[in-house]
């Protein structure tokens, strides 16, 4: 199966390394970053392109763009791993729309387009009979979308509760465990490379809300938007509040919650019993799903990271390959 | 509630069994023998119990099915409890008023308050225990608290509960 990759940051490079190291039956026929692109229908040398990126900061020909790859490249699946823009979804949105219009499958870790335009993208994919998969957008390595769509197929999802932002969880864990103030814990998260220079999206709960929208659109019958989410961040939390919670064997975590029957779509710090499965440490993510048949299921795992995110992307690519291989076999 | 039953072996156990069946919790059982009755030897029993919301009618039906007579059902008390944490300039903005707004509803009340106050300029944090008779009243009380928190710029930290 031929794969084109847009974006050579932490995720793109991690993915390239994994494809290079493992015999997955995948050939990379194109890559692009913000300034250049490289295409070869017979497959490019991953080692060489990683080396070029390391040496020159760009991966290929500066006269080519990511959009050239999308519209002219040879590939079965486009992997879109450019930066998330929660307001416009760009540049990912245009890349994905163009690939779907060409009848190509798309796999992405880019939250922007999926949170902003899921309905439109889903319809485009359906019209062309191709797949759009986005496992890596929520919960990093945790196969939450597969679990909702495949593992729990036929269930009615009654509620989803999640710890979806590793940075906030790290800050809250540190405040609770070592009595750091909010400011100290945030500073530490930055030093450890967990928090962005501008942590607003994380600590104000927006990143969690974006992921909640993606989850809700996956299992909720009606399409939802970022504006539908009631969002409260963690930036006002105090050590005293954590201590008051601890006196009752609880702690405080930023929880994203979707309950279709009650119309609840909310991100807010909540008190949670210390024994609750959603109380995970450090940058871990955790998601509890409640359904009518399966009851309660909690998935815990790494919510970010280069190889962890690559794991989710590879899972999506191989899912698409196996799905269509299966249908070819059945054809006369 | 006060029950009346035949004074025969196994009767009391039969009368109490439905309580656990509906998820209730017995707090006290007081029984008296030889109460005057024209139906022969009877036992009258008073039970204090805790019940999940909306299970009282089921319990009454199940107890009656055991052939036990219910003489009287006492008052429901405020048994549904929720603990929240509020962070903000609680004192400057009159925490008393916030508590009053819940108490004045008549269906819910603040039964516990634990407050920490750092330096005067800093925000304080408080733990409030709210009690109500049932879930609907509790939800209304929390709704009031949400409104007040928005008005006064408090951060309200609610407990995470399942969907129930
Ligand atoms: N990192 C994680 O753990 C993680 C986890 C889950 C999801 N995600 C999502 O995955 C995506 C990628 O994350 P990342 O951490 O790899 O980001 P990153 O390190 O910032 O890398 C972004 C890459 O996209 C390239 N790019 C920027 N604009 C482009 C354009 N117009 N056309 C083509 N390429 C463009 C950049 O090019 P240059 O190299 O030339 O600057 C860079 O290579 C984001 O949407 C992120 O939200 C990340």
mmCIF file with all atom_site columns, C-alpha atoms and ligand atoms in Angstrom, chain A residues 5-13 32-36 53 57-59 65-67 80-85 90-92 95 108-113 135-141 196 207 211 303-310 313, ligand 1:
data_model
loop_
_atom_site.group_PDB
_atom_site.id
_atom_site.type_symbol
_atom_site.label_atom_id
_atom_site.label_alt_id
_atom_site.label_comp_id
_atom_site.label_asym_id
_atom_site.label_entity_id
_atom_site.label_seq_id
_atom_site.pdbx_PDB_ins_code
_atom_site.Cartn_x
_atom_site.Cartn_y
_atom_site.Cartn_z
_atom_site.occupancy
_atom_site.B_iso_or_equiv
_atom_site.pdbx_formal_charge
_atom_site.auth_seq_id
_atom_site.auth_comp_id
_atom_site.auth_asym_id
_atom_site.auth_atom_id
_atom_site.pdbx_PDB_model_num
ATOM   1   C CA  . UNK A 1 5   ? 2.842   11.850 4.445  1.00 0.00 ? 5   UNK A CA  1
ATOM   2   C CA  . UNK A 1 6   ? 2.237   15.585 4.934  1.00 0.00 ? 6   UNK A CA  1
ATOM   3   C CA  . UNK A 1 7   ? 4.131   16.989 7.918  1.00 0.00 ? 7   UNK A CA  1
ATOM   4   C CA  . UNK A 1 8   ? 7.561   15.972 9.136  1.00 0.00 ? 8   UNK A CA  1
ATOM   5   C CA  . UNK A 1 9   ? 7.418   17.087 12.736 1.00 0.00 ? 9   UNK A CA  1
ATOM   6   C CA  . UNK A 1 10  ? 7.423   14.896 15.795 1.00 0.00 ? 10  UNK A CA  1
ATOM   7   C CA  . UNK A 1 11  ? 4.578   12.718 14.500 1.00 0.00 ? 11  UNK A CA  1
ATOM   8   C CA  . UNK A 1 12  ? 5.626   12.567 10.845 1.00 0.00 ? 12  UNK A CA  1
ATOM   9   C CA  . UNK A 1 13  ? 9.194   11.593 11.673 1.00 0.00 ? 13  UNK A CA  1
ATOM   10  C CA  . UNK A 1 32  ? 6.098   17.145 2.503  1.00 0.00 ? 32  UNK A CA  1
ATOM   11  C CA  . UNK A 1 33  ? 6.854   19.745 5.141  1.00 0.00 ? 33  UNK A CA  1
ATOM   12  C CA  . UNK A 1 34  ? 6.008   23.451 5.265  1.00 0.00 ? 34  UNK A CA  1
ATOM   13  C CA  . UNK A 1 35  ? 8.585   24.406 2.630  1.00 0.00 ? 35  UNK A CA  1
ATOM   14  C CA  . UNK A 1 36  ? 9.203   21.434 0.381  1.00 0.00 ? 36  UNK A CA  1
ATOM   15  C CA  . UNK A 1 53  ? 15.361  16.881 6.973  1.00 0.00 ? 53  UNK A CA  1
ATOM   16  C CA  . UNK A 1 57  ? 15.501  21.504 7.683  1.00 0.00 ? 57  UNK A CA  1
ATOM   17  C CA  . UNK A 1 58  ? 13.547  20.629 4.579  1.00 0.00 ? 58  UNK A CA  1
ATOM   18  C CA  . UNK A 1 59  ? 12.778  17.216 3.165  1.00 0.00 ? 59  UNK A CA  1
ATOM   19  C CA  . UNK A 1 65  ? 4.301   21.983 -2.015 1.00 0.00 ? 65  UNK A CA  1
ATOM   20  C CA  . UNK A 1 66  ? 2.212   19.698 0.144  1.00 0.00 ? 66  UNK A CA  1
ATOM   21  C CA  . UNK A 1 67  ? -0.754  20.459 -2.116 1.00 0.00 ? 67  UNK A CA  1
ATOM   22  C CA  . UNK A 1 80  ? -2.122  14.339 7.225  1.00 0.00 ? 80  UNK A CA  1
ATOM   23  C CA  . UNK A 1 81  ? 0.068   15.275 10.220 1.00 0.00 ? 81  UNK A CA  1
ATOM   24  C CA  . UNK A 1 82  ? 0.493   19.037 9.857  1.00 0.00 ? 82  UNK A CA  1
ATOM   25  C CA  . UNK A 1 83  ? -0.164  21.368 12.824 1.00 0.00 ? 83  UNK A CA  1
ATOM   26  C CA  . UNK A 1 84  ? -3.647  21.676 14.323 1.00 0.00 ? 84  UNK A CA  1
ATOM   27  C CA  . UNK A 1 85  ? -5.506  24.914 13.757 1.00 0.00 ? 85  UNK A CA  1
ATOM   28  C CA  . UNK A 1 90  ? -6.100  24.719 7.764  1.00 0.00 ? 90  UNK A CA  1
ATOM   29  C CA  . UNK A 1 91  ? -3.877  23.692 6.095  1.00 0.00 ? 91  UNK A CA  1
ATOM   30  C CA  . UNK A 1 92  ? -5.118  20.179 6.953  1.00 0.00 ? 92  UNK A CA  1
ATOM   31  C CA  . UNK A 1 95  ? -5.322  18.779 2.061  1.00 0.00 ? 95  UNK A CA  1
ATOM   32  C CA  . UNK A 1 108 ? -4.852  12.035 10.240 1.00 0.00 ? 108 UNK A CA  1
ATOM   33  C CA  . UNK A 1 109 ? -3.691  13.105 13.695 1.00 0.00 ? 109 UNK A CA  1
ATOM   34  C CA  . UNK A 1 110 ? -4.711  16.687 12.955 1.00 0.00 ? 110 UNK A CA  1
ATOM   35  C CA  . UNK A 1 111 ? -7.557  17.684 15.276 1.00 0.00 ? 111 UNK A CA  1
ATOM   36  C CA  . UNK A 1 112 ? -8.476  20.905 13.463 1.00 0.00 ? 112 UNK A CA  1
ATOM   37  C CA  . UNK A 1 113 ? -10.240 19.559 10.369 1.00 0.00 ? 113 UNK A CA  1
ATOM   38  C CA  . UNK A 1 135 ? -7.635  7.544  15.727 1.00 0.00 ? 135 UNK A CA  1
ATOM   39  C CA  . UNK A 1 136 ? -4.544  9.629  16.584 1.00 0.00 ? 136 UNK A CA  1
ATOM   40  C CA  . UNK A 1 137 ? -6.525  12.843 17.156 1.00 0.00 ? 137 UNK A CA  1
ATOM   41  C CA  . UNK A 1 138 ? -7.815  11.696 20.564 1.00 0.00 ? 138 UNK A CA  1
ATOM   42  C CA  . UNK A 1 139 ? -5.983  9.928  23.380 1.00 0.00 ? 139 UNK A CA  1
ATOM   43  C CA  . UNK A 1 140 ? -2.685  9.388  21.530 1.00 0.00 ? 140 UNK A CA  1
ATOM   44  C CA  . UNK A 1 141 ? -1.949  5.674  21.476 1.00 0.00 ? 141 UNK A CA  1
ATOM   45  C CA  . UNK A 1 196 ? 3.677   24.520 24.781 1.00 0.00 ? 196 UNK A CA  1
ATOM   46  C CA  . UNK A 1 207 ? -7.699  21.122 23.642 1.00 0.00 ? 207 UNK A CA  1
ATOM   47  C CA  . UNK A 1 211 ? -11.094 16.136 21.453 1.00 0.00 ? 211 UNK A CA  1
ATOM   48  C CA  . UNK A 1 303 ? -1.879  10.503 25.188 1.00 0.00 ? 303 UNK A CA  1
ATOM   49  C CA  . UNK A 1 304 ? 0.975   11.889 23.114 1.00 0.00 ? 304 UNK A CA  1
ATOM   50  C CA  . UNK A 1 305 ? 4.460   11.213 21.830 1.00 0.00 ? 305 UNK A CA  1
ATOM   51  C CA  . UNK A 1 306 ? 6.043   10.542 18.514 1.00 0.00 ? 306 UNK A CA  1
ATOM   52  C CA  . UNK A 1 307 ? 5.920   6.734  18.386 1.00 0.00 ? 307 UNK A CA  1
ATOM   53  C CA  . UNK A 1 308 ? 2.710   6.517  20.446 1.00 0.00 ? 308 UNK A CA  1
ATOM   54  C CA  . UNK A 1 309 ? 0.899   8.690  17.922 1.00 0.00 ? 309 UNK A CA  1
ATOM   55  C CA  . UNK A 1 310 ? 2.493   6.718  15.075 1.00 0.00 ? 310 UNK A CA  1
ATOM   56  C CA  . UNK A 1 313 ? -1.807  6.127  12.665 1.00 0.00 ? 313 UNK A CA  1
HETATM 57  N N1  . LIG C 2 .   ? 2.971   15.357 19.028 1.00 0.00 ? 1   LIG C N1  1
HETATM 58  C C1  . LIG C 2 .   ? 2.026   14.576 19.506 1.00 0.00 ? 1   LIG C C1  1
HETATM 59  O O1  . LIG C 2 .   ? 2.276   13.818 20.426 1.00 0.00 ? 1   LIG C O1  1
HETATM 60  C C2  . LIG C 2 .   ? 0.664   14.566 18.884 1.00 0.00 ? 1   LIG C C2  1
HETATM 61  C C3  . LIG C 2 .   ? -0.291  13.661 19.376 1.00 0.00 ? 1   LIG C C3  1
HETATM 62  C C4  . LIG C 2 .   ? -1.557  13.613 18.787 1.00 0.00 ? 1   LIG C C4  1
HETATM 63  C C5  . LIG C 2 .   ? -1.847  14.474 17.742 1.00 0.00 ? 1   LIG C C5  1
HETATM 64  N N2  . LIG C 2 .   ? -0.913  15.368 17.293 1.00 0.00 ? 1   LIG C N2  1
HETATM 65  C C6  . LIG C 2 .   ? -1.250  16.227 16.150 1.00 0.00 ? 1   LIG C C6  1
HETATM 66  O O2  . LIG C 2 .   ? -0.504  15.785 15.040 1.00 0.00 ? 1   LIG C O2  1
HETATM 67  C C7  . LIG C 2 .   ? -0.135  16.881 14.224 1.00 0.00 ? 1   LIG C C7  1
HETATM 68  C C8  . LIG C 2 .   ? 1.360   16.934 14.086 1.00 0.00 ? 1   LIG C C8  1
HETATM 69  O O3  . LIG C 2 .   ? 1.943   17.091 15.342 1.00 0.00 ? 1   LIG C O3  1
HETATM 70  P P1  . LIG C 2 .   ? 3.515   17.286 15.544 1.00 0.00 ? 1   LIG C P1  1
HETATM 71  O O4  . LIG C 2 .   ? 3.763   17.221 16.994 1.00 0.00 ? 1   LIG C O4  1
HETATM 72  O O5  . LIG C 2 .   ? 4.230   16.367 14.636 1.00 0.00 ? 1   LIG C O5  1
HETATM 73  O O6  . LIG C 2 .   ? 3.682   18.789 15.040 1.00 0.00 ? 1   LIG C O6  1
HETATM 74  P P2  . LIG C 2 .   ? 5.057   19.550 14.658 1.00 0.00 ? 1   LIG C P2  1
HETATM 75  O O7  . LIG C 2 .   ? 6.202   18.871 15.330 1.00 0.00 ? 1   LIG C O7  1
HETATM 76  O O8  . LIG C 2 .   ? 4.815   20.977 14.870 1.00 0.00 ? 1   LIG C O8  1
HETATM 77  O O9  . LIG C 2 .   ? 5.215   19.267 13.088 1.00 0.00 ? 1   LIG C O9  1
HETATM 78  C C9  . LIG C 2 .   ? 4.376   19.825 12.140 1.00 0.00 ? 1   LIG C C9  1
HETATM 79  C C10 . LIG C 2 .   ? 4.914   19.495 10.762 1.00 0.00 ? 1   LIG C C10 1
HETATM 80  O O10 . LIG C 2 .   ? 4.000   19.989 9.785  1.00 0.00 ? 1   LIG C O10 1
HETATM 81  C C11 . LIG C 2 .   ? 4.714   20.734 8.823  1.00 0.00 ? 1   LIG C C11 1
HETATM 82  N N3  . LIG C 2 .   ? 3.863   21.753 8.220  1.00 0.00 ? 1   LIG C N3  1
HETATM 83  C C12 . LIG C 2 .   ? 3.456   22.936 8.736  1.00 0.00 ? 1   LIG C C12 1
HETATM 84  N N4  . LIG C 2 .   ? 2.676   23.590 7.853  1.00 0.00 ? 1   LIG C N4  1
HETATM 85  C C13 . LIG C 2 .   ? 2.614   22.807 6.756  1.00 0.00 ? 1   LIG C C13 1
HETATM 86  C C14 . LIG C 2 .   ? 1.984   22.937 5.484  1.00 0.00 ? 1   LIG C C14 1
HETATM 87  N N5  . LIG C 2 .   ? 1.247   23.995 5.168  1.00 0.00 ? 1   LIG C N5  1
HETATM 88  N N6  . LIG C 2 .   ? 2.148   21.935 4.601  1.00 0.00 ? 1   LIG C N6  1
HETATM 89  C C15 . LIG C 2 .   ? 2.903   20.863 4.875  1.00 0.00 ? 1   LIG C C15 1
HETATM 90  N N7  . LIG C 2 .   ? 3.514   20.675 6.060  1.00 0.00 ? 1   LIG C N7  1
HETATM 91  C C16 . LIG C 2 .   ? 3.368   21.646 6.982  1.00 0.00 ? 1   LIG C C16 1
HETATM 92  C C17 . LIG C 2 .   ? 5.897   21.320 9.551  1.00 0.00 ? 1   LIG C C17 1
HETATM 93  O O11 . LIG C 2 .   ? 6.865   21.632 8.597  1.00 0.00 ? 1   LIG C O11 1
HETATM 94  P P3  . LIG C 2 .   ? 8.332   22.182 8.978  1.00 0.00 ? 1   LIG C P3  1
HETATM 95  O O12 . LIG C 2 .   ? 9.092   20.947 9.450  1.00 0.00 ? 1   LIG C O12 1
HETATM 96  O O13 . LIG C 2 .   ? 8.849   22.672 7.682  1.00 0.00 ? 1   LIG C O13 1
HETATM 97  O O14 . LIG C 2 .   ? 8.165   23.209 10.013 1.00 0.00 ? 1   LIG C O14 1
HETATM 98  C C18 . LIG C 2 .   ? 6.262   20.156 10.460 1.00 0.00 ? 1   LIG C C18 1
HETATM 99  O O15 . LIG C 2 .   ? 7.086   19.237 9.782  1.00 0.00 ? 1   LIG C O15 1
HETATM 100 C C19 . LIG C 2 .   ? -0.719  18.115 14.886 1.00 0.00 ? 1   LIG C C19 1
HETATM 101 O O16 . LIG C 2 .   ? -1.939  18.425 14.257 1.00 0.00 ? 1   LIG C O16 1
HETATM 102 C C20 . LIG C 2 .   ? -0.933  17.685 16.316 1.00 0.00 ? 1   LIG C C20 1
HETATM 103 O O17 . LIG C 2 .   ? -2.000  18.371 16.919 1.00 0.00 ? 1   LIG C O17 1
HETATM 104 C C21 . LIG C 2 .   ? 0.332   15.413 17.848 1.00 0.00 ? 1   LIG C C21 1
#
